[in-house]
Amino acid sequence: MLNIVIFGAPGSGKGTQSERIVEKYGINHISTGDVLRAEIKNGTELGKTAKGYIDQGQLIPDELMIDILASVFDGFKDSKGVIFDGFPRTIAQAEALKKMLAERGQDVSVMLDLEVPEDELMTRLIKRGKDSGRADDNEETIKKRLTVYHSQTAPLIDWYKGEKKYQHINGLGTMDGIFADICKVVDSI
Ligand code: AP5
């Protein structure tokens, strides 16, 4: 079973690299950002709640987010493994994920931390906002997302080091080059 947590600041390439990992290793992909955006698009109650947080660059509260993740994960019972993209984002979420996997006799195989300098993150997200119109890709909200990342999400780096699952990946360079580095790590586990 291959359970990968793909980690990094907003714009670090989690979604981009997840697509490649899914294709090569045949595992399932759970992107919590995509799940929430689909709820917003469908105009559900959950979507309305999520939009308030996302537009402010804030995290959806843990209790709600953990329930959402659990229900999506429930749909992947016969899977070869899952790549978790955008989850966990807090220590409480990491503990919940560990428990969810343990209930199936599993654990996180590896946590891949895509590290990218902040000016590059800003450049990528401003460009994507212009191309795709994603509502939270404007300078003001990106700055808030980065602040939230540093205060609430980055502590997971030490948490996963403690779990002996942490792997650093240089997220600056070509998409192919970064993917090759990821494959070296994944193939070694
Ligand atoms: P989410 O959708 O997860 O957003 P994010 O973490 O801010 O990540 P992004 O999708 O912006 O970036 P990415 O790292 O996937 O990079 P990508 O590959 O797209 O979450 C959105 C919001 O939902 C959160 O702010 C929060 O409110 C809420 N939320 C989600 N999960 C939650 C949770 N667990 N708990 C609470 N709240 C939650 O790449 C970015 C751009 O860069 C693209 O245009 C891409 O083409 C380009 N790019 C990628 N790689 C390279 C490269 N090597 N060189 C040049 N350009 C590149």
Tab-separated table of C-alpha atoms and ligand atoms in Angstrom:
chain	number	residue	atom	x	y	z
A	1	MET	CA	0.000	0.000	0.000
A	2	LEU	CA	1.417	3.348	-1.062
A	3	ASN	CA	0.009	6.280	0.912
A	4	ILE	CA	1.714	9.561	0.039
A	5	VAL	CA	1.210	12.936	1.684
A	6	ILE	CA	2.243	15.624	-0.805
A	7	PHE	CA	3.024	18.751	1.112
A	8	GLY	CA	4.093	22.328	0.461
A	9	ALA	CA	3.036	25.959	0.466
A	10	PRO	CA	0.317	27.240	-1.893
A	11	GLY	CA	1.664	27.048	-5.455
A	12	SER	CA	4.478	24.626	-4.619
A	13	GLY	CA	3.245	22.146	-7.251
A	14	LYS	CA	1.282	19.628	-5.171
A	15	GLY	CA	-1.527	19.292	-7.726
A	16	THR	CA	0.848	19.242	-10.706
A	17	GLN	CA	3.041	16.481	-9.277
A	18	SER	CA	0.076	14.513	-7.878
A	19	GLU	CA	-1.295	14.015	-11.397
A	20	ARG	CA	2.004	12.476	-12.496
A	21	ILE	CA	2.286	10.274	-9.409
A	22	VAL	CA	-1.259	8.965	-9.937
A	23	GLU	CA	-0.478	8.106	-13.546
A	24	LYS	CA	2.797	6.338	-12.792
A	25	TYR	CA	1.909	4.468	-9.591
A	26	GLY	CA	-1.815	3.820	-10.176
A	27	ILE	CA	-2.937	5.174	-6.819
A	28	ASN	CA	-5.934	7.395	-6.066
A	29	HIS	CA	-5.759	11.147	-5.568
A	30	ILE	CA	-7.579	13.102	-2.885
A	31	SER	CA	-7.199	16.871	-3.294
A	32	THR	CA	-9.128	18.599	-0.527
A	33	GLY	CA	-8.961	21.900	-2.449
A	34	ASP	CA	-10.603	20.230	-5.479
A	35	VAL	CA	-13.244	18.592	-3.258
A	36	LEU	CA	-14.134	21.972	-1.737
A	37	ARG	CA	-14.153	23.779	-5.107
A	38	ALA	CA	-16.549	21.116	-6.492
A	39	GLU	CA	-18.895	21.732	-3.527
A	40	ILE	CA	-18.760	25.487	-4.201
A	41	LYS	CA	-19.497	24.939	-7.887
A	42	ASN	CA	-22.484	22.731	-7.036
A	43	GLY	CA	-23.830	25.356	-4.644
A	44	THR	CA	-24.111	22.940	-1.672
A	45	GLU	CA	-24.373	24.071	1.954
A	46	LEU	CA	-20.862	22.762	2.516
A	47	GLY	CA	-19.709	24.748	-0.516
A	48	LYS	CA	-21.230	27.938	0.881
A	49	THR	CA	-19.471	27.419	4.201
A	50	ALA	CA	-16.153	26.552	2.518
A	51	LYS	CA	-16.264	29.591	0.226
A	52	GLY	CA	-16.278	31.953	3.203
A	53	TYR	CA	-12.997	30.500	4.450
A	54	ILE	CA	-11.285	29.991	1.069
A	55	ASP	CA	-11.984	33.540	-0.114
A	56	GLN	CA	-10.339	34.817	3.075
A	57	GLY	CA	-7.318	32.539	2.636
A	58	GLN	CA	-8.235	30.759	5.887
A	59	LEU	CA	-8.429	27.051	6.655
A	60	ILE	CA	-11.734	25.221	6.929
A	61	PRO	CA	-12.134	24.193	10.626
A	62	ASP	CA	-10.476	20.868	11.479
A	63	GLU	CA	-13.608	19.062	12.620
A	64	LEU	CA	-15.426	19.754	9.341
A	65	MET	CA	-12.364	19.058	7.183
A	66	ILE	CA	-11.638	15.739	8.901
A	67	ASP	CA	-15.257	14.593	8.315
A	68	ILE	CA	-14.977	15.527	4.629
A	69	LEU	CA	-11.700	13.659	4.235
A	70	ALA	CA	-13.078	10.585	6.024
A	71	SER	CA	-16.072	10.440	3.709
A	72	VAL	CA	-13.950	10.753	0.535
A	73	PHE	CA	-11.425	8.210	1.853
A	74	ASP	CA	-14.279	5.792	2.515
A	75	GLY	CA	-14.782	5.582	-1.253
A	76	PHE	CA	-11.278	4.168	-1.766
A	77	LYS	CA	-11.482	0.899	0.171
A	78	ASP	CA	-9.983	-1.322	-2.545
A	79	SER	CA	-7.343	1.117	-3.618
A	80	LYS	CA	-3.590	0.444	-4.136
A	81	GLY	CA	-2.937	3.581	-2.141
A	82	VAL	CA	-3.803	7.246	-1.992
A	83	ILE	CA	-1.987	10.527	-2.546
A	84	PHE	CA	-3.238	13.095	-0.053
A	85	ASP	CA	-2.910	16.565	-1.611
A	86	GLY	CA	-3.744	19.497	0.665
A	87	PHE	CA	-4.429	17.274	3.684
A	88	PRO	CA	-3.237	17.309	6.434
A	89	ARG	CA	-2.777	21.045	6.997
A	90	THR	CA	-2.716	21.017	10.808
A	91	ILE	CA	-1.385	18.677	13.465
A	92	ALA	CA	-4.971	17.695	14.369
A	93	GLN	CA	-5.546	16.661	10.742
A	94	ALA	CA	-2.287	14.666	10.678
A	95	GLU	CA	-3.321	12.800	13.819
A	96	ALA	CA	-6.770	12.111	12.331
A	97	LEU	CA	-5.208	10.782	9.119
A	98	LYS	CA	-2.898	8.495	11.086
A	99	LYS	CA	-5.909	7.111	12.967
A	100	MET	CA	-7.955	6.660	9.771
A	101	LEU	CA	-5.119	4.730	8.113
A	102	ALA	CA	-4.424	2.681	11.256
A	103	GLU	CA	-8.057	1.512	11.209
A	104	ARG	CA	-7.182	-0.165	7.884
A	105	GLY	CA	-3.855	-1.458	9.197
A	106	GLN	CA	-1.991	1.178	7.179
A	107	ASP	CA	0.167	4.255	7.687
A	108	VAL	CA	1.538	7.135	5.638
A	109	SER	CA	4.374	5.715	3.511
A	110	VAL	CA	6.113	9.035	2.951
A	111	MET	CA	5.572	12.770	3.249
A	112	LEU	CA	7.028	14.707	0.303
A	113	ASP	CA	7.746	18.344	1.168
A	114	LEU	CA	7.991	20.459	-2.003
A	115	GLU	CA	10.073	23.476	-1.059
A	116	VAL	CA	9.810	26.584	-3.260
A	117	PRO	CA	10.974	30.151	-2.482
A	118	GLU	CA	8.197	32.597	-1.661
A	119	ASP	CA	8.775	34.990	-4.610
A	120	GLU	CA	8.390	32.049	-7.021
A	121	LEU	CA	5.162	30.925	-5.260
A	122	MET	CA	3.734	34.405	-5.672
A	123	THR	CA	4.726	34.562	-9.369
A	124	ARG	CA	3.150	31.146	-10.110
A	125	LEU	CA	-0.120	31.890	-8.318
A	126	ILE	CA	-0.592	35.398	-9.753
A	127	LYS	CA	-0.066	33.912	-13.216
A	128	ARG	CA	-2.523	31.065	-12.559
A	129	GLY	CA	-5.090	33.574	-11.194
A	130	LYS	CA	-4.847	35.538	-14.442
A	131	ASP	CA	-5.107	32.389	-16.602
A	132	SER	CA	-7.840	30.523	-14.702
A	133	GLY	CA	-9.622	33.153	-12.629
A	134	ARG	CA	-9.260	31.070	-9.444
A	135	ALA	CA	-10.792	33.379	-6.827
A	136	ASP	CA	-8.109	32.924	-4.134
A	137	ASP	CA	-5.199	33.596	-6.547
A	138	ASN	CA	-4.986	37.342	-6.006
A	139	GLU	CA	-2.090	39.050	-4.238
A	140	GLU	CA	-3.944	39.883	-1.025
A	141	THR	CA	-5.398	36.380	-0.534
A	142	ILE	CA	-2.148	34.671	-1.545
A	143	LYS	CA	-0.342	36.621	1.218
A	144	LYS	CA	-2.948	35.449	3.738
A	145	ARG	CA	-2.634	31.839	2.519
A	146	LEU	CA	1.141	32.014	2.955
A	147	THR	CA	0.789	33.415	6.489
A	148	VAL	CA	-1.632	30.602	7.370
A	149	TYR	CA	0.773	28.088	5.824
A	150	HIS	CA	3.662	29.289	8.017
A	151	SER	CA	1.671	29.447	11.243
A	152	GLN	CA	-0.627	26.408	11.005
A	153	THR	CA	0.732	24.042	8.356
A	154	ALA	CA	4.546	24.267	8.394
A	155	PRO	CA	4.704	22.744	11.939
A	156	LEU	CA	3.805	19.460	10.204
A	157	ILE	CA	7.358	19.318	8.865
A	158	ASP	CA	8.689	18.564	12.344
A	159	TRP	CA	5.702	16.321	13.063
A	160	TYR	CA	6.469	14.105	10.048
A	161	LYS	CA	10.190	14.177	10.853
A	162	GLY	CA	9.179	12.736	14.224
A	163	GLU	CA	7.226	10.026	12.395
A	164	LYS	CA	10.316	9.323	10.224
A	165	LYS	CA	8.243	9.895	7.071
A	166	TYR	CA	9.689	13.235	5.979
A	167	GLN	CA	11.404	13.678	2.584
A	168	HIS	CA	12.524	17.032	1.264
A	169	ILE	CA	12.032	17.732	-2.464
A	170	ASN	CA	13.415	20.813	-4.201
A	171	GLY	CA	10.267	22.198	-5.831
A	172	LEU	CA	12.137	24.688	-7.999
A	173	GLY	CA	13.029	23.547	-11.512
A	174	THR	CA	11.287	21.839	-14.387
A	175	MET	CA	8.161	19.784	-13.689
A	176	ASP	CA	9.900	16.730	-15.223
A	177	GLY	CA	13.035	17.211	-13.107
A	178	ILE	CA	11.012	17.513	-9.907
A	179	PHE	CA	8.974	14.439	-10.830
A	180	ALA	CA	12.193	12.463	-11.395
A	181	ASP	CA	13.344	13.408	-7.863
A	182	ILE	CA	9.975	12.310	-6.458
A	183	CYS	CA	10.173	8.971	-8.288
A	184	LYS	CA	13.632	8.293	-6.805
A	185	VAL	CA	12.175	8.702	-3.318
A	186	VAL	CA	8.987	6.721	-3.999
A	187	ASP	CA	10.862	3.884	-5.710
A	188	SER	CA	13.144	3.567	-2.693
A	189	ILE	CA	10.326	2.882	-0.227
B	1	AP5	P1	-5.716	24.010	-2.215
B	1	AP5	O1	-6.459	23.884	-3.476
B	1	AP5	O2	-5.102	22.810	-1.602
B	1	AP5	O3	-4.665	25.173	-2.452
B	1	AP5	P2	-3.122	25.373	-2.071
B	1	AP5	O4	-2.533	24.539	-1.018
B	1	AP5	O5	-3.077	26.831	-1.834
B	1	AP5	O6	-2.441	24.828	-3.296
B	1	AP5	P3	-2.553	25.247	-4.782
B	1	AP5	O7	-3.603	24.448	-5.483
B	1	AP5	O8	-2.685	26.735	-4.901
B	1	AP5	O9	-1.109	24.906	-5.272
B	1	AP5	P4	-0.376	23.507	-5.522
B	1	AP5	O10	0.685	23.327	-4.506
B	1	AP5	O11	-1.343	22.389	-5.744
B	1	AP5	O12	0.345	23.894	-6.868
B	1	AP5	P5	-0.097	23.604	-8.377
B	1	AP5	O13	0.380	22.283	-8.817
B	1	AP5	O14	-1.549	23.931	-8.543
B	1	AP5	O15	-6.629	24.673	-1.091
B	1	AP5	C1	-7.388	25.843	-1.333
B	1	AP5	C2	-8.072	26.293	-0.046
B	1	AP5	O16	-8.979	25.278	0.404
B	1	AP5	C3	-7.157	26.546	1.151
B	1	AP5	O17	-6.606	27.842	1.129
B	1	AP5	C4	-8.132	26.339	2.317
B	1	AP5	O18	-8.968	27.444	2.496
B	1	AP5	C5	-8.997	25.192	1.824
B	1	AP5	N1	-8.455	23.865	2.226
B	1	AP5	C6	-7.970	22.890	1.390
B	1	AP5	N2	-7.544	21.829	2.099
B	1	AP5	C7	-7.772	22.128	3.406
B	1	AP5	C8	-7.512	21.446	4.625
B	1	AP5	N3	-6.929	20.225	4.642
B	1	AP5	N4	-7.842	22.061	5.786
B	1	AP5	C9	-8.431	23.274	5.794
B	1	AP5	N5	-8.693	23.990	4.682
B	1	AP5	C10	-8.363	23.423	3.485
B	1	AP5	O19	0.823	24.702	-9.116
B	1	AP5	C11	0.563	26.086	-8.972
B	1	AP5	C12	0.881	26.771	-10.305
B	1	AP5	O20	2.277	26.678	-10.554
B	1	AP5	C13	0.181	26.137	-11.513
B	1	AP5	O21	-0.224	27.133	-12.396
B	1	AP5	C14	1.269	25.227	-12.134
B	1	AP5	O22	1.106	25.065	-13.496
B	1	AP5	C15	2.547	26.001	-11.786
B	1	AP5	N6	3.689	25.120	-11.565
B	1	AP5	C16	3.706	23.905	-10.948
B	1	AP5	N7	4.948	23.398	-10.915
B	1	AP5	C17	5.764	24.308	-11.527
B	1	AP5	C18	7.157	24.341	-11.817
B	1	AP5	N8	7.962	23.359	-11.463
B	1	AP5	N9	7.647	25.441	-12.444
B	1	AP5	C19	6.802	26.466	-12.806
B	1	AP5	N10	5.462	26.477	-12.581
B	1	AP5	C20	4.951	25.409	-11.940
